[in-house]
Tab-separated table of C-alpha atoms in Angstrom:
chain	number	residue	atom	x	y	z
A	86	MET	CA	0.000	0.000	0.000
A	87	PRO	CA	1.505	3.357	-0.964
A	88	GLY	CA	2.472	5.614	1.893
A	89	ASP	CA	4.757	8.247	3.271
A	90	VAL	CA	7.824	6.376	4.507
A	91	ALA	CA	8.900	9.203	6.774
A	92	SER	CA	5.575	9.490	8.620
A	93	GLY	CA	4.216	5.955	8.225
A	94	LYS	CA	1.025	7.418	6.773
A	95	ALA	CA	-0.575	4.899	4.446
A	96	CYS	CA	-2.683	6.099	1.530
A	97	CYS	CA	-5.944	4.613	0.367
A	98	ARG	CA	-5.908	1.750	-2.122
A	99	LEU	CA	-6.904	4.126	-4.923
A	100	ALA	CA	-3.774	6.272	-4.529
A	101	PRO	CA	-2.152	5.031	-7.785
A	102	PHE	CA	-5.182	6.339	-9.710
A	103	HIS	CA	-5.357	9.799	-8.130
A	104	ARG	CA	-4.848	12.720	-10.472
A	105	SER	CA	-2.852	14.516	-7.780
A	106	ALA	CA	0.458	12.871	-6.961
A	107	GLY	CA	1.271	14.715	-3.757
A	108	VAL	CA	2.918	13.349	-0.626
A	109	PRO	CA	0.385	11.656	1.699
A	110	ARG	CA	-0.836	13.858	4.517
A	111	PRO	CA	1.026	13.036	7.764
A	112	ARG	CA	-0.881	12.112	10.917
A	113	ARG	CA	-1.245	15.333	12.911
A	114	TYR	CA	-4.342	15.149	15.105
A	115	PRO	CA	-5.499	12.711	17.814
A	116	SER	CA	-8.652	12.085	15.763
A	117	ASP	CA	-6.679	10.894	12.723
A	118	SER	CA	-7.027	7.221	11.867
A	119	THR	CA	-4.186	4.860	12.601
A	120	ASP	CA	-2.832	2.515	9.944
A	121	GLY	CA	-4.769	-0.320	11.599
A	122	GLN	CA	-8.035	1.596	11.562
A	123	TRP	CA	-7.602	2.688	7.994
A	124	ALA	CA	-6.702	-0.792	6.755
A	125	VAL	CA	-10.129	-1.999	7.918
A	126	ILE	CA	-12.155	1.033	6.803
A	127	ASP	CA	-10.500	1.215	3.372
A	128	ARG	CA	-11.595	-2.321	2.507
A	129	LEU	CA	-15.206	-1.495	3.408
A	130	LEU	CA	-15.491	1.545	1.145
A	131	PRO	CA	-16.861	0.688	-2.313
A	132	ASP	CA	-14.940	1.112	-5.541
A	133	PRO	CA	-15.893	4.244	-7.495
A	134	THR	CA	-17.788	3.796	-10.755
A	135	TRP	CA	-14.956	5.180	-12.878
A	136	LEU	CA	-12.677	2.351	-11.761
A	137	ALA	CA	-14.953	-0.135	-13.555
A	138	GLY	CA	-15.221	2.077	-16.622
A	139	ALA	CA	-18.778	3.140	-15.811
A	140	GLY	CA	-18.116	6.853	-16.125
A	141	GLY	CA	-17.100	9.622	-13.801
A	142	ARG	CA	-13.786	11.304	-13.088
A	143	PRO	CA	-10.938	9.814	-11.039
A	144	GLU	CA	-10.831	11.006	-7.454
A	145	VAL	CA	-8.374	13.784	-6.692
A	146	HIS	CA	-7.987	13.373	-2.928
A	147	CYS	CA	-6.918	10.383	-0.885
A	148	ARG	CA	-9.898	8.776	0.812
A	149	ARG	CA	-7.986	8.478	4.052
A	150	ALA	CA	-7.633	12.272	4.148
A	151	ILE	CA	-11.395	12.522	3.590
A	152	VAL	CA	-12.188	10.107	6.435
A	153	ASP	CA	-9.676	11.818	8.747
A	154	ALA	CA	-11.396	15.131	8.023
A	155	ILE	CA	-14.766	13.594	8.969
A	156	PHE	CA	-13.265	12.169	12.166
A	157	TYR	CA	-11.803	15.593	12.981
A	158	LEU	CA	-15.208	17.198	12.482
A	159	VAL	CA	-17.162	14.781	14.691
A	160	ASP	CA	-14.482	14.691	17.394
A	161	ASN	CA	-13.810	18.430	17.643
A	162	GLY	CA	-17.189	19.840	16.696
A	163	ASN	CA	-15.922	22.627	14.466
A	164	LYS	CA	-17.797	24.229	11.583
A	165	TRP	CA	-17.455	22.718	8.114
A	166	ARG	CA	-15.727	25.831	6.817
A	167	ALA	CA	-13.276	25.710	9.739
A	168	LEU	CA	-11.628	22.430	8.726
A	169	PRO	CA	-7.828	22.819	8.920
A	170	ALA	CA	-6.115	23.649	5.651
A	171	ASP	CA	-4.126	20.391	5.546
A	172	PHE	CA	-7.373	18.491	4.872
A	173	PRO	CA	-9.100	18.494	1.469
A	174	PRO	CA	-11.480	21.469	0.918
A	175	TRP	CA	-14.469	21.399	3.248
A	176	SER	CA	-16.905	21.321	0.327
A	177	THR	CA	-15.200	18.198	-1.020
A	178	VAL	CA	-15.407	16.478	2.366
A	179	TYR	CA	-19.071	17.490	2.706
A	180	ASN	CA	-19.870	16.088	-0.739
A	181	TYR	CA	-18.255	12.769	0.192
A	182	VAL	CA	-20.299	12.611	3.413
A	183	ALA	CA	-23.539	13.383	1.557
A	184	THR	CA	-22.806	10.972	-1.314
A	185	TRP	CA	-21.794	8.097	0.938
A	186	GLU	CA	-24.803	8.623	3.201
A	187	LYS	CA	-27.252	8.727	0.288
A	188	ALA	CA	-25.771	5.549	-1.203
A	189	GLY	CA	-25.893	3.710	2.141
A	190	VAL	CA	-22.105	3.451	2.331
A	191	THR	CA	-21.925	4.958	5.831
A	192	GLN	CA	-24.290	2.346	7.270
A	193	ASN	CA	-22.505	-0.453	5.380
A	194	VAL	CA	-19.122	0.582	6.800
A	195	LEU	CA	-20.593	0.715	10.304
A	196	GLU	CA	-22.154	-2.730	9.904
A	197	GLY	CA	-18.946	-4.181	8.493
A	198	LEU	CA	-16.923	-2.909	11.443
A	199	ARG	CA	-19.554	-4.131	13.905
A	200	ASP	CA	-19.656	-7.604	12.364
A	201	ARG	CA	-15.865	-7.925	12.521
A	202	LEU	CA	-15.733	-6.793	16.138
A	203	ARG	CA	-18.517	-9.158	17.167
A	204	LEU	CA	-16.742	-12.081	15.493
A	205	ARG	CA	-13.511	-11.162	17.263
A	206	GLU	CA	-15.394	-11.197	20.575
A	207	GLY	CA	-16.670	-14.713	19.882
A	208	ARG	CA	-20.206	-13.630	18.941
A	209	THR	CA	-22.166	-14.221	15.763
A	210	ALA	CA	-21.877	-11.453	13.193
A	211	GLU	CA	-25.584	-10.606	13.417
A	212	PRO	CA	-26.990	-9.874	16.894
A	213	SER	CA	-30.132	-11.543	18.222
A	214	ALA	CA	-30.758	-9.087	21.079
A	215	ALA	CA	-30.593	-5.327	21.474
A	216	VAL	CA	-31.019	-2.486	23.960
A	217	ILE	CA	-32.788	0.798	23.192
A	218	ASP	CA	-32.760	4.213	24.829
A	219	SER	CA	-32.871	7.893	23.953
A	220	ALA	CA	-31.081	11.113	24.857
A	221	SER	CA	-32.173	14.714	24.393
A	222	VAL	CA	-29.568	17.238	23.255
A	223	LYS	CA	-29.743	20.993	23.018
A	224	ALA	CA	-30.125	22.422	19.535
A	225	ALA	CA	-28.044	25.235	18.083
A	226	GLU	CA	-29.570	28.172	16.235
A	227	THR	CA	-28.980	26.334	12.950
A	228	VAL	CA	-31.723	23.830	13.842
A	229	GLY	CA	-35.070	24.875	12.406
A	230	ALA	CA	-38.143	25.292	14.587
A	231	ALA	CA	-40.010	22.616	12.637
A	232	SER	CA	-37.625	19.853	13.700
A	233	ARG	CA	-36.950	20.809	17.314
A	234	GLY	CA	-39.043	20.636	20.465
A	235	PHE	CA	-38.976	20.934	24.256
A	236	ASP	CA	-38.313	17.945	26.488
A	237	ALA	CA	-40.235	18.890	29.628
A	238	GLY	CA	-38.630	16.142	31.694
A	239	LYS	CA	-35.031	17.088	30.897
A	240	LYS	CA	-35.767	20.811	30.395
A	241	ILE	CA	-34.022	20.710	27.006
A	242	ASN	CA	-35.031	22.556	23.857
A	243	GLY	CA	-33.653	20.618	20.916
A	244	ARG	CA	-33.719	17.157	19.457
A	245	LYS	CA	-33.762	13.604	20.746
A	246	ARG	CA	-31.716	10.735	19.348
A	247	HIS	CA	-33.181	7.253	19.739
A	248	ILE	CA	-30.657	4.457	19.367
A	249	ALA	CA	-30.563	0.675	19.389
A	250	VAL	CA	-27.335	-1.145	20.244
A	251	ASP	CA	-26.288	-4.772	20.551
A	252	THR	CA	-25.157	-6.306	23.841
A	253	LEU	CA	-21.621	-5.001	23.233
A	254	GLY	CA	-22.885	-1.438	22.919
A	255	LEU	CA	-22.314	-1.248	19.146
A	256	LEU	CA	-24.773	0.873	17.203
A	257	LEU	CA	-27.465	-0.925	15.207
A	258	CYS	CA	-29.619	2.019	14.144
A	259	VAL	CA	-30.441	5.617	15.078
A	260	ILE	CA	-33.451	7.883	14.608
A	261	VAL	CA	-33.458	11.620	15.417
A	262	THR	CA	-36.693	13.415	16.331
A	263	ALA	CA	-37.728	16.592	18.080
A	264	ALA	CA	-37.009	16.458	21.817
A	265	SER	CA	-40.731	16.790	22.501
A	266	VAL	CA	-41.399	13.315	21.039
A	267	GLN	CA	-42.068	10.768	23.789
A	268	ASP	CA	-39.783	7.755	24.037
A	269	ARG	CA	-42.630	5.360	23.219
A	270	ASP	CA	-43.515	7.304	20.069
A	271	GLY	CA	-39.930	7.635	18.913
A	272	ALA	CA	-39.334	3.942	19.529
A	273	LYS	CA	-41.867	2.847	16.909
A	274	PRO	CA	-39.915	3.992	13.807
A	275	LEU	CA	-36.725	2.853	15.536
A	276	LEU	CA	-38.085	-0.667	16.082
A	277	GLU	CA	-39.440	-0.825	12.541
A	278	LEU	CA	-36.029	0.141	11.184
A	279	LEU	CA	-34.351	-2.364	13.488
A	280	ALA	CA	-36.696	-5.162	12.384
A	281	ALA	CA	-35.964	-4.364	8.726
A	282	THR	CA	-32.167	-4.155	9.036
A	283	CYS	CA	-31.392	-6.647	11.827
A	284	ARG	CA	-33.751	-9.537	11.173
A	285	ARG	CA	-32.258	-11.831	13.846
A	286	VAL	CA	-33.067	-9.449	16.707
A	287	ARG	CA	-35.984	-10.906	18.626
A	288	HIS	CA	-35.416	-9.587	22.164
A	289	ILE	CA	-34.937	-5.990	23.282
A	290	TRP	CA	-34.350	-4.468	26.698
A	291	ALA	CA	-35.569	-0.955	27.548
A	292	ASP	CA	-36.248	1.261	30.542
A	293	GLY	CA	-39.587	2.124	32.112
A	294	GLY	CA	-40.234	4.939	29.650
A	295	TYR	CA	-41.086	2.333	27.026
A	296	ALA	CA	-43.599	0.413	29.142
A	297	GLY	CA	-47.257	0.158	28.235
A	298	LYS	CA	-48.847	-0.332	24.825
A	299	LEU	CA	-45.466	-0.320	23.073
A	300	VAL	CA	-44.720	-3.812	24.417
A	301	ALA	CA	-47.773	-5.285	22.683
A	302	TRP	CA	-47.161	-3.163	19.560
A	303	ALA	CA	-43.578	-4.451	19.245
A	304	ARG	CA	-44.727	-8.051	19.615
A	305	GLU	CA	-47.521	-7.768	17.043
A	306	ARG	CA	-45.936	-5.385	14.510
A	307	CYS	CA	-42.241	-6.356	14.653
A	308	THR	CA	-42.340	-9.833	16.241
A	309	ILE	CA	-39.979	-8.586	18.940
A	310	ALA	CA	-40.184	-9.226	22.671
A	311	LEU	CA	-39.684	-5.934	24.500
A	312	GLU	CA	-38.542	-6.471	28.095
A	313	ILE	CA	-38.745	-3.520	30.482
A	314	VAL	CA	-35.892	-3.266	32.993
A	315	LYS	CA	-37.179	-1.156	35.859
A	316	ARG	CA	-35.352	0.365	38.770
A	317	SER	CA	-36.443	-1.022	42.128
A	318	ASP	CA	-38.314	1.406	44.374
A	319	ASP	CA	-36.337	0.077	47.348
A	320	VAL	CA	-32.965	1.158	45.939
A	321	LYS	CA	-31.544	4.581	46.751
A	322	GLY	CA	-28.731	6.387	44.987
A	323	PHE	CA	-26.880	5.273	41.883
A	324	VAL	CA	-27.162	1.632	40.836
A	325	VAL	CA	-26.103	-0.146	37.662
A	326	LEU	CA	-29.165	-1.690	36.051
A	327	PRO	CA	-28.815	-4.913	34.051
A	328	ARG	CA	-28.637	-4.428	30.272
A	329	ARG	CA	-29.603	-0.739	30.447
A	330	TRP	CA	-26.066	0.358	31.276
A	331	VAL	CA	-24.886	-0.910	27.876
A	332	VAL	CA	-26.909	1.584	25.848
A	333	GLU	CA	-26.300	4.358	28.386
A	334	ARG	CA	-22.570	3.831	27.941
A	335	THR	CA	-22.956	4.119	24.161
A	336	LEU	CA	-24.871	7.382	24.551
A	337	ALA	CA	-21.987	8.642	26.704
A	338	TRP	CA	-19.493	7.621	23.996
A	339	ILE	CA	-21.481	9.573	21.411
A	340	ALA	CA	-21.770	12.623	23.671
A	341	GLY	CA	-17.991	12.523	24.140
A	342	HIS	CA	-17.636	13.749	20.551
A	343	ARG	CA	-18.214	17.477	20.376
A	344	ARG	CA	-20.180	17.466	17.140
A	345	CYS	CA	-22.790	15.318	18.925
A	346	VAL	CA	-22.811	16.946	22.358
A	347	ARG	CA	-25.155	19.528	20.792
A	348	ASP	CA	-27.208	19.288	17.596
A	349	TYR	CA	-25.860	21.699	14.983
A	350	GLU	CA	-27.414	20.073	11.916
A	351	ARG	CA	-30.111	21.729	9.852
A	352	LEU	CA	-31.868	18.416	9.176
A	353	PRO	CA	-32.389	15.485	11.586
A	354	GLU	CA	-30.958	13.139	8.938
A	355	HIS	CA	-27.679	15.036	9.062
A	356	HIS	CA	-27.410	14.489	12.815
A	357	GLU	CA	-28.037	10.777	12.271
A	358	THR	CA	-25.089	10.815	9.849
A	359	MET	CA	-22.857	12.446	12.466
A	360	VAL	CA	-23.858	9.764	14.990
A	361	ARG	CA	-22.994	7.008	12.494
A	362	TRP	CA	-19.566	8.491	11.770
A	363	THR	CA	-18.952	8.880	15.500
A	364	MET	CA	-19.680	5.189	15.975
A	365	ILE	CA	-17.525	4.282	12.959
A	366	ARG	CA	-14.615	5.979	14.708
A	367	ILE	CA	-15.397	4.305	18.049
A	368	THR	CA	-15.939	0.838	16.562
A	369	SER	CA	-12.804	0.967	14.412
A	370	ARG	CA	-10.761	2.003	17.446
A	371	ARG	CA	-12.179	-0.889	19.483
A	372	LEU	CA	-11.553	-3.280	16.615
A	373	THR	CA	-7.883	-2.261	16.505
A	374	LYS	CA	-7.632	-2.509	20.300
A	375	GLN	CA	-7.594	1.221	20.990
A	376	ASN	CA	-10.045	1.250	23.816
A	377	ARG	CA	-9.947	4.966	24.534
A	378	VAL	CA	-12.968	6.669	22.925
């Protein structure tokens, strides 16, 4: 694989076809991918159409520089136009994010990383159980009034991300709604998406906010058993609840990335994309035994 010998920075596998023959960008920031991370991610990205002679122009920029720019954005929370100058132009990076998301590449990369990590942990590639939860986040002024709301319980004006994870805490799917949407209402599209994308999942754990009619709805509509894990009334103070801590830990991982600690995206779909890229970074680091997230 071509690379910069002095810095150990490996290029993407398409480097020999790039129209620009510059020296690979050295690793400068903590968010940059390591050679181990990139080796896995590079194999999961699809070949461009021009490589098979199906039209289009050869790519100018190394894909690793593009992915490192995305990692920098989600980890540091800066504006698109404030990407450091040693990355490709922000508009180029944005176009890659939008194109990959529209084509389903982002989700495919996330699933590929998750499958590999599960296999390494001695699990089957596809999970059979999941945990769901939600978290409300404040919205910036860039979030339109039509897609934001007020969470009276958390006293937050913004949006709410509903996620489903496997028993290792790896993301299965995410839905973003206004913060005013109740957990039970937001869980319905989440469970429908989960049933469509993870067909082996038949058991889900959730907290008391999902109790009630949703349990019967999940059984009849999605053929999924929804088990409510409630906190005992006799317990005082902090206590780790079975299964629920897994998804709460994942929400903390996501919130540890500054682009996701607040919602800056104009559209809810864009915030879902940021969550997926955050989990791509986390999962690839875990897969290459870098446990710090």
